mmCIF file of C-alpha atoms in Angstrom:
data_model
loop_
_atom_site.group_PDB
_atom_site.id
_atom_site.type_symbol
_atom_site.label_atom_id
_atom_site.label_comp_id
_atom_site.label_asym_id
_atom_site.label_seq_id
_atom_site.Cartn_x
_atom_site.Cartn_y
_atom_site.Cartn_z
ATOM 1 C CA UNK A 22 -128.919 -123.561 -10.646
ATOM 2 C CA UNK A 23 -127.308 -120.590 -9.919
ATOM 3 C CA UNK A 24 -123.421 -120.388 -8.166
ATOM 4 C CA UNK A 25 -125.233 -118.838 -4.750
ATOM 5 C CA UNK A 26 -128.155 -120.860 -4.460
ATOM 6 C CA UNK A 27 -125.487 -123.932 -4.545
ATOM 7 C CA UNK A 28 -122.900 -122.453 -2.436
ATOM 8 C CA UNK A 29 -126.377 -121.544 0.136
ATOM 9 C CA UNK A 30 -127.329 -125.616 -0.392
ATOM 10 C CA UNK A 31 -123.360 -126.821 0.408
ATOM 11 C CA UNK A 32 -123.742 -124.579 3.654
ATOM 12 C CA UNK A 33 -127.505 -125.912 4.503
ATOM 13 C CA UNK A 34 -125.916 -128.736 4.882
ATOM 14 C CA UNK A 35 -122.336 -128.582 5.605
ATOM 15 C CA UNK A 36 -122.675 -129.461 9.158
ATOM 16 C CA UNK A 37 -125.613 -130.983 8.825
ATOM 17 C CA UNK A 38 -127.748 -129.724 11.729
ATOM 18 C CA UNK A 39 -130.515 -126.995 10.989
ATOM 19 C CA UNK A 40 -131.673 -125.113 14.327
ATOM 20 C CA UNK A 41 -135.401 -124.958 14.332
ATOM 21 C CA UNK A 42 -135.397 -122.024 16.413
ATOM 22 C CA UNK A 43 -139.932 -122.118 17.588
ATOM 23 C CA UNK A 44 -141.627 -120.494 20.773
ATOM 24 C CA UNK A 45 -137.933 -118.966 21.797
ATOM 25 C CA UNK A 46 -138.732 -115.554 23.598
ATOM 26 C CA UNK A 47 -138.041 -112.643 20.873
ATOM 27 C CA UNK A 48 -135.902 -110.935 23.568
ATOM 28 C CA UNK A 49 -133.668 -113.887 23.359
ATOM 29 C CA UNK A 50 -133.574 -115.322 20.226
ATOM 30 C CA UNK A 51 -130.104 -113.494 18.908
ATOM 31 C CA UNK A 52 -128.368 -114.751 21.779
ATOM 32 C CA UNK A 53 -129.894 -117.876 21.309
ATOM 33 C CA UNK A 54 -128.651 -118.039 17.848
ATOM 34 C CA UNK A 55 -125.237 -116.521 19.118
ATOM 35 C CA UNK A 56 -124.573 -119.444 21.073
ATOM 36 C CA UNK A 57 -126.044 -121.875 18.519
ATOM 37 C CA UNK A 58 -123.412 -120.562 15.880
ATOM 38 C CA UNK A 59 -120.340 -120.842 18.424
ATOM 39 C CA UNK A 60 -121.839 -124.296 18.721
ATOM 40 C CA UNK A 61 -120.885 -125.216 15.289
ATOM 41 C CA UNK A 62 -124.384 -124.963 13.823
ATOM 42 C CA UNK A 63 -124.435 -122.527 10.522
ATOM 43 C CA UNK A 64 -128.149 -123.264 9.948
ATOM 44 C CA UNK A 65 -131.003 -121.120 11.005
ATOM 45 C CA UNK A 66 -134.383 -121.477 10.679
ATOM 46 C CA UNK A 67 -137.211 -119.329 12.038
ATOM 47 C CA UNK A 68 -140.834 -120.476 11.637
ATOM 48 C CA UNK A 69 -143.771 -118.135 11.204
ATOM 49 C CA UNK A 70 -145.646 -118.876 14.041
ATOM 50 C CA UNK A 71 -142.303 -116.590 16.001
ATOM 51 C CA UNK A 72 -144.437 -112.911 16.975
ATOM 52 C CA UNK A 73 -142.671 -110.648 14.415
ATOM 53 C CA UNK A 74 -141.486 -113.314 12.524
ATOM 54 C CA UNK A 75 -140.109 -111.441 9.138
ATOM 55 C CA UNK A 76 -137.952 -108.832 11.115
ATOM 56 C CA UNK A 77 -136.081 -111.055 13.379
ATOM 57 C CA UNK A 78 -135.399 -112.714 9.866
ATOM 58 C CA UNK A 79 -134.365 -109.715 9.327
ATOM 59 C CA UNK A 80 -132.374 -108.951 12.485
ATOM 60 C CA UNK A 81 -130.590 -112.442 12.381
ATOM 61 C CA UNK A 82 -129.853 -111.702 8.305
ATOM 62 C CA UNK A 83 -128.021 -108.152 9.660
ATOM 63 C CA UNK A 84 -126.069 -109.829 12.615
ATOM 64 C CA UNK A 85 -125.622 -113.125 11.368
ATOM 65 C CA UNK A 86 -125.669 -113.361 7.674
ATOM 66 C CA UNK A 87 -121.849 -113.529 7.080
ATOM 67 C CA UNK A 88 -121.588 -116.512 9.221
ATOM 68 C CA UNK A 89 -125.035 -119.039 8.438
ATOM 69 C CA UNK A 90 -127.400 -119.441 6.272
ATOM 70 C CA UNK A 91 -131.116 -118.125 7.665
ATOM 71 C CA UNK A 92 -134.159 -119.859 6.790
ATOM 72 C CA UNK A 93 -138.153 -119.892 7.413
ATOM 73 C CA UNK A 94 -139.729 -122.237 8.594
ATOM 74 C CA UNK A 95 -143.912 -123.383 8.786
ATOM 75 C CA UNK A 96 -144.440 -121.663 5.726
ATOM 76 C CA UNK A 97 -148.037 -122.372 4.666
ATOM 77 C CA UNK A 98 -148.921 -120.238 1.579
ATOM 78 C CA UNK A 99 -146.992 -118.455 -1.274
ATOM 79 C CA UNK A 100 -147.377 -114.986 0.477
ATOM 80 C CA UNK A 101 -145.789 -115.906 3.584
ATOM 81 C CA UNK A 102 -142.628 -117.258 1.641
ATOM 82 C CA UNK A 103 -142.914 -114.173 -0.407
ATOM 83 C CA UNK A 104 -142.405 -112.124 2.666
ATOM 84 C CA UNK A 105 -139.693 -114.268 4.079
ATOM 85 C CA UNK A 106 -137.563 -114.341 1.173
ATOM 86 C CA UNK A 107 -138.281 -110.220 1.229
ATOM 87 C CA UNK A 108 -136.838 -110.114 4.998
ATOM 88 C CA UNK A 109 -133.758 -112.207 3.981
ATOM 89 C CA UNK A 110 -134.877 -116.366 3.975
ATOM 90 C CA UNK A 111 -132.168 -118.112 1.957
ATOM 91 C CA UNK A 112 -134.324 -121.333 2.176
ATOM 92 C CA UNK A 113 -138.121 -121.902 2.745
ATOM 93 C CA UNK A 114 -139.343 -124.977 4.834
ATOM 94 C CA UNK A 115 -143.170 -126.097 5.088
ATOM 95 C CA UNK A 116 -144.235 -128.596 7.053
ATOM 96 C CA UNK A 117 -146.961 -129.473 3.686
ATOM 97 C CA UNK A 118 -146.285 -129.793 0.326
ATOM 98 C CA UNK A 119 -147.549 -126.980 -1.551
ATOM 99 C CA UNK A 120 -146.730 -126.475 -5.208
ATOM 100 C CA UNK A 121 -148.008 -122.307 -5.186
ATOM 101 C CA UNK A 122 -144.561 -122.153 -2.111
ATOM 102 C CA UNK A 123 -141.948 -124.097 -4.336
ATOM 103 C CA UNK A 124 -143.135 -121.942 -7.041
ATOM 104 C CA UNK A 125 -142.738 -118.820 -5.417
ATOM 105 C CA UNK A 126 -139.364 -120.005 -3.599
ATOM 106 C CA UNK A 127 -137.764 -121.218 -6.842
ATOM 107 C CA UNK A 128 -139.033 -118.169 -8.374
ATOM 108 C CA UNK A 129 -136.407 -115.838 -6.326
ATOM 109 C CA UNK A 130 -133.658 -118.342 -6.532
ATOM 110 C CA UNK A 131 -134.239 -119.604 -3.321
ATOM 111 C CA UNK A 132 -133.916 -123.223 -1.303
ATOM 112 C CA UNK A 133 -137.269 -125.666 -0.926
ATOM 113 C CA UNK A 134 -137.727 -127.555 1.537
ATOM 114 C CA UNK A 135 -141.154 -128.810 1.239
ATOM 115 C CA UNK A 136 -142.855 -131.718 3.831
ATOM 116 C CA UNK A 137 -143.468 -134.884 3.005
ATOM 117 C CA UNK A 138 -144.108 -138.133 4.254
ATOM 118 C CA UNK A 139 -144.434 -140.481 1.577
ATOM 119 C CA UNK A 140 -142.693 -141.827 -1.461
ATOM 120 C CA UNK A 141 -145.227 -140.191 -3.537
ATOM 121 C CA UNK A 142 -145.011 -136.890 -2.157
ATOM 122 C CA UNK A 143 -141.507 -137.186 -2.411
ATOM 123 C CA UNK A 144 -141.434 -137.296 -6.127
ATOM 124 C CA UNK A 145 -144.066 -134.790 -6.438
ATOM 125 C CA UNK A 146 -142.199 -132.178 -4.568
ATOM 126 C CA UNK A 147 -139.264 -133.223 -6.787
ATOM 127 C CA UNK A 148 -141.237 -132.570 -9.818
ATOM 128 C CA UNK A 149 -142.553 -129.284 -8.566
ATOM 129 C CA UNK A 150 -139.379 -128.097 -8.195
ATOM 130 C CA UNK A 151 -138.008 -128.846 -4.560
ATOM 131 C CA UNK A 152 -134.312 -128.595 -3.576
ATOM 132 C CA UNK A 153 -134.630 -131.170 -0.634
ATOM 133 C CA UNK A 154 -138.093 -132.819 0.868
ATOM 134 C CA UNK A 155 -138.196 -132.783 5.042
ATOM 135 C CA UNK A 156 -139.966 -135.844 6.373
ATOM 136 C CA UNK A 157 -141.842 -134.810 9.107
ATOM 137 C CA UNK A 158 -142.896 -135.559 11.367
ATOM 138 C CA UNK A 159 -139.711 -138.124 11.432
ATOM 139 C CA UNK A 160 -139.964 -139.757 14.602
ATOM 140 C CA UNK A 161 -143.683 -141.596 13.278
ATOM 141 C CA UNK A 162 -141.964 -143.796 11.535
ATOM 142 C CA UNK A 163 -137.968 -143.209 12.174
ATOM 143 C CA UNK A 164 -134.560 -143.704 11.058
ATOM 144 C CA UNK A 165 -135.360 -147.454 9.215
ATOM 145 C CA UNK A 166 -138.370 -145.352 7.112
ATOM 146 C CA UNK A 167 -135.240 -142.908 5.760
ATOM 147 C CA UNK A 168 -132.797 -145.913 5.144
ATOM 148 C CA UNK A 169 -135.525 -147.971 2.766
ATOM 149 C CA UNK A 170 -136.968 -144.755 1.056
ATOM 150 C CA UNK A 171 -133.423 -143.887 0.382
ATOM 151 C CA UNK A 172 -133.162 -147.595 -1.703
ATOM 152 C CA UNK A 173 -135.566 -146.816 -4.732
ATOM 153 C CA UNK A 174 -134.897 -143.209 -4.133
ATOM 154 C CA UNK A 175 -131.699 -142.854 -3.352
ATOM 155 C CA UNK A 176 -131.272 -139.191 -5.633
ATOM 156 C CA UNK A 177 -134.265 -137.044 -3.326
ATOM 157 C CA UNK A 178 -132.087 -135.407 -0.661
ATOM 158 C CA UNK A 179 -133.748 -135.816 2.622
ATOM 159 C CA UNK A 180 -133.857 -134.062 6.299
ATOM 160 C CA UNK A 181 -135.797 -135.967 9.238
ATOM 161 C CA UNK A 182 -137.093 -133.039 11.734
ATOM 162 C CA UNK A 183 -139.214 -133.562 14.596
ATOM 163 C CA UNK A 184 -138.385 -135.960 17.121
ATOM 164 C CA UNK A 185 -134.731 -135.477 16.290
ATOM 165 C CA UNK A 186 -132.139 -135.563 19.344
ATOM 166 C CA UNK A 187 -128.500 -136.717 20.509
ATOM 167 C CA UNK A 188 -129.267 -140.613 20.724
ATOM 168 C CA UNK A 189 -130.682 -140.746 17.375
ATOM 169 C CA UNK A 190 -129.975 -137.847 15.280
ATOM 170 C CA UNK A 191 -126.820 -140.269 14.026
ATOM 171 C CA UNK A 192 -128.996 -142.902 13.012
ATOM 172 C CA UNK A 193 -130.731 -140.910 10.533
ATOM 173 C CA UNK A 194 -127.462 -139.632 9.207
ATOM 174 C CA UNK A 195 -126.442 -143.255 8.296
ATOM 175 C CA UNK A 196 -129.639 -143.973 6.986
ATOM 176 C CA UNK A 197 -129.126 -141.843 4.248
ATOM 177 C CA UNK A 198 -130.486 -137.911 5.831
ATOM 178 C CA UNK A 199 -128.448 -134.784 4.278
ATOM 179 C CA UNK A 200 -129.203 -132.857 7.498
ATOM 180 C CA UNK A 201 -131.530 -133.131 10.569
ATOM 181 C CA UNK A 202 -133.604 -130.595 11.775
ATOM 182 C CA UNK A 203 -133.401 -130.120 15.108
ATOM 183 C CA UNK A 204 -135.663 -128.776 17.543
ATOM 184 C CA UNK A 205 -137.026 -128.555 21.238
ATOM 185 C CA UNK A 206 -134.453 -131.146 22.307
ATOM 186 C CA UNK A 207 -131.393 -128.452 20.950
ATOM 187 C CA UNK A 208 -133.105 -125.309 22.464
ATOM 188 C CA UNK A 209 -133.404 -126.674 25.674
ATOM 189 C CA UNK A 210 -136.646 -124.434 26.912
ATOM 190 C CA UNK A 211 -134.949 -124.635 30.707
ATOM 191 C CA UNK A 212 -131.604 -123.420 29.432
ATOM 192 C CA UNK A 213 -133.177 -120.595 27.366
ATOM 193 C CA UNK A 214 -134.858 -119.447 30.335
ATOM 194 C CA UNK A 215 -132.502 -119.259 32.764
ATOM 195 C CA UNK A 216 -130.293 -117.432 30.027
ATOM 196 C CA UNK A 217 -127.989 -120.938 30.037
ATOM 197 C CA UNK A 218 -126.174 -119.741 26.720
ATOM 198 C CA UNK A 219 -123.098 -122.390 27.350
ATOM 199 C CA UNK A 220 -125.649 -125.324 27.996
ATOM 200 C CA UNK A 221 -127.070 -123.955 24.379
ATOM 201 C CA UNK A 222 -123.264 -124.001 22.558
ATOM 202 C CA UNK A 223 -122.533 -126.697 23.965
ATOM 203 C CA UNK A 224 -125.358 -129.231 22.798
ATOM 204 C CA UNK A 225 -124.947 -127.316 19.219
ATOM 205 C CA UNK A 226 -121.330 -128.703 19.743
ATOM 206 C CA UNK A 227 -122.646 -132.023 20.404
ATOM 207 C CA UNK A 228 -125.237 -132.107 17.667
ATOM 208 C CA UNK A 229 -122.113 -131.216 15.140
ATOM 209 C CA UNK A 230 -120.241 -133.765 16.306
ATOM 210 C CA UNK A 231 -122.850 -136.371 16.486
ATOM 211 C CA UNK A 232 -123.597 -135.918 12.566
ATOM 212 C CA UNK A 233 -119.890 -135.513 11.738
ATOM 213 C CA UNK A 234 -119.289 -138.766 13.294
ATOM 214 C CA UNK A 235 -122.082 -140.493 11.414
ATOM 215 C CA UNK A 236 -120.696 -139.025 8.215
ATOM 216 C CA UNK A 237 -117.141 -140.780 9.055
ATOM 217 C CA UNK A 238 -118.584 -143.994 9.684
ATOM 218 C CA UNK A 239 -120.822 -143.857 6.557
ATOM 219 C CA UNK A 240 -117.862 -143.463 4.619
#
């Protein structure tokens, strides 16, 4: 592995809290991520589905890049992750597991994240290549899924997203999660709307501290 890709991986997950930044207007999505950052968060990750998706990549690379680490997110196929490591993805996250996108991640020296939600998929993403497996959706089968996988398993790095928020994003922490990914319950839709940027920062701040806390107690 090469020195950047695992100085990108020890900021990935540094704080562990990646902002799954989906259906934010495009007019407000640098503020958005402004406020996440002041927040504490220095993990950003844009899915596809965002209109324009590769140059606000782009855009959040050129404003933010010295600061976080910016990711793509619901990448289906090998071209799309071709085009978001082009625009400036530093890790690739799919909500599948897709051997032709580890390939073509690993392939530019770049961060896999494929999904997964079972033991076997696990280990096949691990022997395709992946960096870290997401289980998603996390909130089927929750924290106590994490904790047991993490028993015969213990070496697969793992991040719960979807369904992750303040009352239980530290109980996946101390079941054994590297990072959550956190969503719709971090970029409050209201908030965003009525241009709320504090309310943003500060439930960032809270996410932070929620995981460093778990960490502590962990040991």
């Amino acid at each position: 592995m090469s020195t950047a890709k695992h100085e990108a991986l020890h900021v990935l997950t540094e704080n562990g809290v990646i902002a799954v930044i989906r259906k934010v207007p495009n007019d407000k999505i640098l503020q958005v991520a402004e406020s996440l950052i002041a927040g504490g968060v220095n993990a950003l990750e844009l899915t596809l589905d965002t209109e324009d998706a590769f140059h606000i990549i782009q855009q959040l690379n050129a404003r933010f890049g010295d600061r976080v680490i910016v990711g793509a997110g619901t990448v289906l196929d090998d071209m799309s992750a071709e085009l978001a490591i082009q625009s400036g993805a530093e890790f690739v996250v799919s909500p599948i597991l897709k051997e032709s996108v580890i390939s073509q991640t690993l392939l530019h020296g770049k961060i896999s994240i494929p999904g997964v939600m079972t033991p076997s998929e696990m280990v096949k993403a691990v022997e395709y290549g992946a960096d870290i497996v997401k289980v998603f959706p996390a909130s089927v089968n929750g924290p106590e899924f994490i904790k047991h996988i993490n028993g015969p398993l213990p070496s697969i790095p793992i991040i719960p997203t979807g369904g992750i928020n303040l009352d239980n994003a530290k109980d996946y922490i101390e079941a054994g999660a590297v990072s959550v990914g956190a969503g719709g319950q971090l970029l409050d839709k209201e908030a965003i709307a009525n241009e709320d940027y504090e309310k943003i920062k500060r439930l960032a701040k809270q996410y932070v501290d929620v995981v460093k806390k778990a960490r502590k107690d962990n040991g």
